[in-house]
Structure formats: structure tokens, C-alpha cells
GROMACS .gro file of C-alpha atoms in nm:
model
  222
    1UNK     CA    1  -0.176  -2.623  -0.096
    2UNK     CA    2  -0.184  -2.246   0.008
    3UNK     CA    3   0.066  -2.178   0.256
    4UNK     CA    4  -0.088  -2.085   0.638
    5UNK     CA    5  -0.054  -1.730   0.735
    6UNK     CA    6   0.274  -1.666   0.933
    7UNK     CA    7   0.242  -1.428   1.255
    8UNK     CA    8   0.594  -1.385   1.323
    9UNK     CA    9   0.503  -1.293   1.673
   10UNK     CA   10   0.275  -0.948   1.579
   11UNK     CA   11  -0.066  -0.892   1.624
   12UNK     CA   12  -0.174  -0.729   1.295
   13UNK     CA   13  -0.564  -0.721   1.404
   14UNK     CA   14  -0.491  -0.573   1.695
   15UNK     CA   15  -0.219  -0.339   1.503
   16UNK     CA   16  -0.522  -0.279   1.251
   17UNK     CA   17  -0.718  -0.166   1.540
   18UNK     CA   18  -0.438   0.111   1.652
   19UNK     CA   19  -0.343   0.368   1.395
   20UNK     CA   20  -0.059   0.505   1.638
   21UNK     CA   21   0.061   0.377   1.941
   22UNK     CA   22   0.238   0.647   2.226
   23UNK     CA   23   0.478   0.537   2.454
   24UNK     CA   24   0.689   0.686   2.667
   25UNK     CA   25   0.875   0.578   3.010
   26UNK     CA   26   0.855   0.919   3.179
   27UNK     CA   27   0.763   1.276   3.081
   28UNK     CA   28   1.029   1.466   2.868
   29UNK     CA   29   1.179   1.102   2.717
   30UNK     CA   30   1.111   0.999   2.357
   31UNK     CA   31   0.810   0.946   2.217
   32UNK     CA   32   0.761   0.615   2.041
   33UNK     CA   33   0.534   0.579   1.710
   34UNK     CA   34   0.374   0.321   1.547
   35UNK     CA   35   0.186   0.419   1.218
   36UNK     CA   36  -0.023   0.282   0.996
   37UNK     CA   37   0.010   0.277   0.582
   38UNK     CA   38  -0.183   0.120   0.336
   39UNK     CA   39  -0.030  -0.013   0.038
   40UNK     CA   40  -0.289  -0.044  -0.277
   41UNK     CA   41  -0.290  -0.058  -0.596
   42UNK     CA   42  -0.425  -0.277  -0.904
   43UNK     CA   43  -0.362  -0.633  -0.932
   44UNK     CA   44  -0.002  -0.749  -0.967
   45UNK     CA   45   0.089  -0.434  -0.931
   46UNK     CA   46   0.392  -0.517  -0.664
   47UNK     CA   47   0.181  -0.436  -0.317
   48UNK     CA   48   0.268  -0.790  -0.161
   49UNK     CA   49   0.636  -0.766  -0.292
   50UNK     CA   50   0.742  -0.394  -0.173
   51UNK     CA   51   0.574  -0.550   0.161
   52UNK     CA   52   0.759  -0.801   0.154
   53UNK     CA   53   1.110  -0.628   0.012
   54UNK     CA   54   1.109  -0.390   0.336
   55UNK     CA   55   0.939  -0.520   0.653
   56UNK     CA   56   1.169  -0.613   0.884
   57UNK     CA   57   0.975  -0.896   1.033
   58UNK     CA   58   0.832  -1.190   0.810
   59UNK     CA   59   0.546  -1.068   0.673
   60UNK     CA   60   0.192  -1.213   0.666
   61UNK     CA   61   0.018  -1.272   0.363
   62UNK     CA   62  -0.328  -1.456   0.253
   63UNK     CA   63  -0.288  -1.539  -0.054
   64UNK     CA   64  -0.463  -1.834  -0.232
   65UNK     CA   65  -0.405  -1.978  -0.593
   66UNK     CA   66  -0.579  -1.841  -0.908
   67UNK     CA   67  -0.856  -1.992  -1.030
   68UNK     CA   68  -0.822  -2.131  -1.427
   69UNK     CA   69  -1.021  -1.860  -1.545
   70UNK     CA   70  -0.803  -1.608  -1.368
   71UNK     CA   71  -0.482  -1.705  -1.516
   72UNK     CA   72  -0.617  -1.657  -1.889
   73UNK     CA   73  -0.643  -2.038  -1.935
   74UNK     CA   74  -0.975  -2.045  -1.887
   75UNK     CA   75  -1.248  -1.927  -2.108
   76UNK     CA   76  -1.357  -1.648  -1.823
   77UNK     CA   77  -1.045  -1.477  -1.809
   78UNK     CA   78  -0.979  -1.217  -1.520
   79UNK     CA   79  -0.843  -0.931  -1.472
   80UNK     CA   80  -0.466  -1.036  -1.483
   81UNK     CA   81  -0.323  -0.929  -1.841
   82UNK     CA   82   0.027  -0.854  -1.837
   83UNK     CA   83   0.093  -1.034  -1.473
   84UNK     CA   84   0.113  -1.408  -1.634
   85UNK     CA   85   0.313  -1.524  -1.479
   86UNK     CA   86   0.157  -1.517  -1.149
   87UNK     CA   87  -0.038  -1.777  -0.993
   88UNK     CA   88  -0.198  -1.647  -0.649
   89UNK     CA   89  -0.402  -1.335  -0.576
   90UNK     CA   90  -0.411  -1.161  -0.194
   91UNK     CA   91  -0.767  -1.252  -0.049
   92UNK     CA   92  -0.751  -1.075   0.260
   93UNK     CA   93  -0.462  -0.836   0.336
   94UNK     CA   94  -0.064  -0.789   0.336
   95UNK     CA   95   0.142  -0.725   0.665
   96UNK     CA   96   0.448  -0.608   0.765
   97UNK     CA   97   0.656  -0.384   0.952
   98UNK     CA   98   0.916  -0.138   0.931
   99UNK     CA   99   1.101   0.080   1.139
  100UNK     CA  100   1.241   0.363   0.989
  101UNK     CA  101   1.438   0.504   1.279
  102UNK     CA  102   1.450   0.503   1.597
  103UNK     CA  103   1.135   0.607   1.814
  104UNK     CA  104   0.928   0.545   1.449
  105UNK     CA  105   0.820   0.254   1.295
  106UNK     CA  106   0.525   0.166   1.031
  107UNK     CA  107   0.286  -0.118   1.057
  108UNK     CA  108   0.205  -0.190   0.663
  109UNK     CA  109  -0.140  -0.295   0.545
  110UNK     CA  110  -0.124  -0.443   0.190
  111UNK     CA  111  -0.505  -0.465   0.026
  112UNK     CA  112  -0.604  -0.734  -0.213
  113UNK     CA  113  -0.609  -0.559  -0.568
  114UNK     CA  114  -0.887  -0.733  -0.742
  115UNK     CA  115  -1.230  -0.637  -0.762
  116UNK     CA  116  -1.385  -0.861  -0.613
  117UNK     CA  117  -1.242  -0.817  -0.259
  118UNK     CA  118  -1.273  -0.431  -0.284
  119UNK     CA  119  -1.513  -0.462  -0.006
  120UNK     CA  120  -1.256  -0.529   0.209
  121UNK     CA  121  -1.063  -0.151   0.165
  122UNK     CA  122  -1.278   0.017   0.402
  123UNK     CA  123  -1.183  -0.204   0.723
  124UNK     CA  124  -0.831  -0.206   0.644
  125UNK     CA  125  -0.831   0.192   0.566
  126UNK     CA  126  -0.920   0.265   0.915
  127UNK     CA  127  -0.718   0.424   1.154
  128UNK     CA  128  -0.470   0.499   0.835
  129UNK     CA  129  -0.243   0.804   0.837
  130UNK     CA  130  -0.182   0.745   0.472
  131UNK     CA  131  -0.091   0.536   0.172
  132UNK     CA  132   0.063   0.407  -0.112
  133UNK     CA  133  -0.074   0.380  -0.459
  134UNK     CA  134   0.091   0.128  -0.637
  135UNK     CA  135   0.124   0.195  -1.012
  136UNK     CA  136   0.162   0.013  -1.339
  137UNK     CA  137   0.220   0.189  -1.669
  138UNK     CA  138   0.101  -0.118  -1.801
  139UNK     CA  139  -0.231  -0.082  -1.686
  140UNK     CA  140  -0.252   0.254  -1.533
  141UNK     CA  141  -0.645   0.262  -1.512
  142UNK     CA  142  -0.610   0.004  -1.221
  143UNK     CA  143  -0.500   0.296  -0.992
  144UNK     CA  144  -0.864   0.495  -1.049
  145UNK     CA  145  -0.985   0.298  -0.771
  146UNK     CA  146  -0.738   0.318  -0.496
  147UNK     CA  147  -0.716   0.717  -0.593
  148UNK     CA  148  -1.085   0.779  -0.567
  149UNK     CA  149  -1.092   0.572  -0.258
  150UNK     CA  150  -0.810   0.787  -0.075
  151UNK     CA  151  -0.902   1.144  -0.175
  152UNK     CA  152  -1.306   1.082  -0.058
  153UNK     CA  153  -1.182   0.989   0.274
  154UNK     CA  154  -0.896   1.261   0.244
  155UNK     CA  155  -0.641   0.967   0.339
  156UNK     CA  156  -0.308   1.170   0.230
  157UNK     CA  157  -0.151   0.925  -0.050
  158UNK     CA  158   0.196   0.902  -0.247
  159UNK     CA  159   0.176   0.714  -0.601
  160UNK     CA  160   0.433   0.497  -0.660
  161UNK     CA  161   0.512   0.389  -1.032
  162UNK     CA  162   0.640   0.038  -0.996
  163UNK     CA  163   0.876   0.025  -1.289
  164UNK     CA  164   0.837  -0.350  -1.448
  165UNK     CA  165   1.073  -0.451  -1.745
  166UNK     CA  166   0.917  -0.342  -2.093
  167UNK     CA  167   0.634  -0.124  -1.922
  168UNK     CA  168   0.601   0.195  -2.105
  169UNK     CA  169   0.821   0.498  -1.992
  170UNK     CA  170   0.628   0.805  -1.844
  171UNK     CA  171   0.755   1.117  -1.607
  172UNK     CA  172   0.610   1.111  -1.273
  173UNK     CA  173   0.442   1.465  -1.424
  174UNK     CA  174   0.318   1.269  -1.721
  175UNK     CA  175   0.115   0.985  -1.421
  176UNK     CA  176  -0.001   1.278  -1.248
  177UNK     CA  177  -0.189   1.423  -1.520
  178UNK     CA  178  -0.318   1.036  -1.650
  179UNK     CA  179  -0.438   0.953  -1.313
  180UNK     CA  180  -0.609   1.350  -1.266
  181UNK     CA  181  -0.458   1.367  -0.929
  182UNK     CA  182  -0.485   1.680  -0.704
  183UNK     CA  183  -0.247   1.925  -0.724
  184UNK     CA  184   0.080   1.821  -0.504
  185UNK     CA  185   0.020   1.499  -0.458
  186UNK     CA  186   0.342   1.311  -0.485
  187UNK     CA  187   0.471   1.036  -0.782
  188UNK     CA  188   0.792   0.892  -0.754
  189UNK     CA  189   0.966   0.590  -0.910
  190UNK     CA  190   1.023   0.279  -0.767
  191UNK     CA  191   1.119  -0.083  -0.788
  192UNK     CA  192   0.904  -0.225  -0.529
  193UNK     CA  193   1.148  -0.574  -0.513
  194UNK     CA  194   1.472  -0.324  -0.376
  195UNK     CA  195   1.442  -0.231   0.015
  196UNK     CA  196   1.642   0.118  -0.025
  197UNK     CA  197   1.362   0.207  -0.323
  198UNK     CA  198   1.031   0.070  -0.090
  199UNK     CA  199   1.174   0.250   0.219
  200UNK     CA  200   1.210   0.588   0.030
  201UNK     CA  201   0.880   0.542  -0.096
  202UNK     CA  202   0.735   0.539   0.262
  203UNK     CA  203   0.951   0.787   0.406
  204UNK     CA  204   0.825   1.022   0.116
  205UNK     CA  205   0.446   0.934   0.248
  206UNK     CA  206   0.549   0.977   0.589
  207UNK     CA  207   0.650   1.333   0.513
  208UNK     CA  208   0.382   1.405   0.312
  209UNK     CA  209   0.118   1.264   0.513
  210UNK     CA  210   0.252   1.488   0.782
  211UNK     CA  211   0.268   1.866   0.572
  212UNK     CA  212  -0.125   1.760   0.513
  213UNK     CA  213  -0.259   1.675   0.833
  214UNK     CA  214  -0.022   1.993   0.982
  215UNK     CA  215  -0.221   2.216   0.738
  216UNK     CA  216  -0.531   2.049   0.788
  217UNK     CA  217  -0.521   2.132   1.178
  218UNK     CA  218  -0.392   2.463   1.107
  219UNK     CA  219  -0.699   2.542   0.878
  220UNK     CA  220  -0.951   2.391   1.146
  221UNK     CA  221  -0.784   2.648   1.427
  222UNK     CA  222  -0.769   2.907   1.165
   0.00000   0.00000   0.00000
């Protein structure tokens, strides 16, 4: 049977609901920040497992076993070549939480990478100062989606090529120009199952959700 949702004590709906939370106990003390990231990226592409690698709290996941068809045993087969070995699928979303120093921390929104639950990007995407595009040389065309999703709602986004065992070997320059991305927009290497890797990952977005939106305000008063 699937395993039930854990909660851990958070309240990702109403975390969904909050892009960035401001707190502070009196006027000139620290400002507190809560922030909110989506993580996408094609199926099996590592989105539950960095999640899980770096949140801090026990993360909540809906996943639910693969249907015959899905896991290539079936004469329908899915969209899962080259992830064989794995035998449940996220039907809703991802969760978890980070904080990556004091006064900052990032509520994580994982989104199910199969087609068929694409309708549910839109929900999760709001309120989002930026995300993650999980990559797989292995099937590299499963990013298309996530990347025209982010730059139509000018989401600021970092691809992150999730380095599996026996995928082909490309320069970040070399995903760049595969995927057609806009100029500056980062890639960077990861292993999505090593905390230190997943938390640079994020930082990076962090920092390069924050040069956009500065020179987006900057044009707007300019």
C-alpha cells in the first residue's frame, strides 16, 4: 500500500498559499524570510530525492505505485525509459524545507514530472520566487516543458543537470545551448542524492532569482 502523506508538523497548503513570510519583533531587528522554490523537471529526473536529500524536516510526498504499463511491463509503456528501476510516480506535489541561514529559509515545492499531472504546475507555481529545473542528459527533451513553463511566466529558474551513472557527459555550456535557454540563465552540476550539492543548487537560485527581480524593479522605475 502507498504510504500516507507525513506532515511533520508544517502546513504546506497554507505555505503554498504564502510566497514569503515577514517577521520581525520590533522595527530595526532582523527580518525573517520564508521563500518559495519549485523544483521540476522530467520524470525520474531526481525532484523528490534532492527534496528529500536537503529539507531539514521530513518531507511530504504523494506518491503512488506505477501502473504495469508504466513500468515497461505492460504493453502501453509510459514515459519512464531509463528510470527502471523505479516503481512510484509523484501525483500531487513534493515538500520540504530548508533553511539556509539564519533569518532565511525555503519552503520547497516538488511537481509531479509526468504528463499527465502537468495540470497541476500552475497552482503549485504560484506565489514562486523561482525554480529549479531538474535535468537528465539521458533524456534532456523532458526539461522543454518545465523551461517553457518558467520563462512565459518570467519565474527566474536555475537548471540543474542531475548527473546519473552512465548518462552522457555534457558542459553546462553544451545544456544551455540543447535546451535554447535565454542568455544568463544558470546550469550547474549536481547530484541531487548529496545535501552540500542540493543546497548549492538553491543558494545559486536564490541569488539569481534575486539579480532578476532587482533588475526587473529597476527597469519598471526606470
Amino acid at each position: 500500500m502507498p504510504s500516507e502523506p507525513v506532515h511533520s508538523g508544517e502546513n504546506p497548503r497554507a505555505a503554498h498559499r504564502t510566497s514569503a513570510n515577514v517577521g520581525r519583533t520590533m522595527i530595526g531587528e532582523d527580518i525573517a524570510l520564508t521563500l518559495k522554490i519549485v523544483v521540476a523537471g522530467g520524470f525520474g529526473a531526481g525532484k523528490s530525492t534532492l527534496i528529500g536529500s536537503v529539507s531539514e524536516i521530513r518531507p511530504l510526498q504523494s506518491e503512488e505505485p506505477l501502473s504495469e504499463s508504466e513500468t515497461g511491463s505492460g504493453p502501453d509503456r509510459s514515459d519512464t525509459c531509463g528510470v527502471e528501476r523505479k516503481t512510484s510516480t509523484t501525483v500531487a506535489m513534493d515538500f520540504g524545507r530548508i533553511t539556509v541561514h539564519a533569518g532565511l529559509s525555503l519552503h520547497l515545492f516538488g511537481t509531479p514530472g509526468q504528463d499527465r499531472f502537468r495540470f497541476l504546475w500552475e497552482e503549485l507555481c504560484e506565489g514562486a520566487l523561482a525554480a529549479v529545473v531538474l535535468a537528465d542528459t539521458r533524456h534532456l527533451e523532458d526539461c522543454f516543458a518545465a523551461v517553457d513553463h518558467f520563462e512565459r511566466r518570467r519565474i527566474p529558474f536555475v537548471v540543474a543537470v542531475n548527473r546519473f551513472p552512465g548518462a552522457p557527459d555534457h558542459t553546462e555550456h553544451d545544456v544551455a545551448q540543447a535546451l535554447d535557454l535565454d542568455g544568463g540563465t544558470p546550469v550547474v552540476l549536481c547530484d541531487a542524492r548529496d545535501r552540500a550539492s542540493g543546497r548549492e543548487v538553491l543558494i545559486r537560485t536564490v541569488e539569481y532569482a534575486g539579480r532578476m527581480h532587482t533588475a526587473r524593479l529597476l527597469a519598471a522605475v526606470g
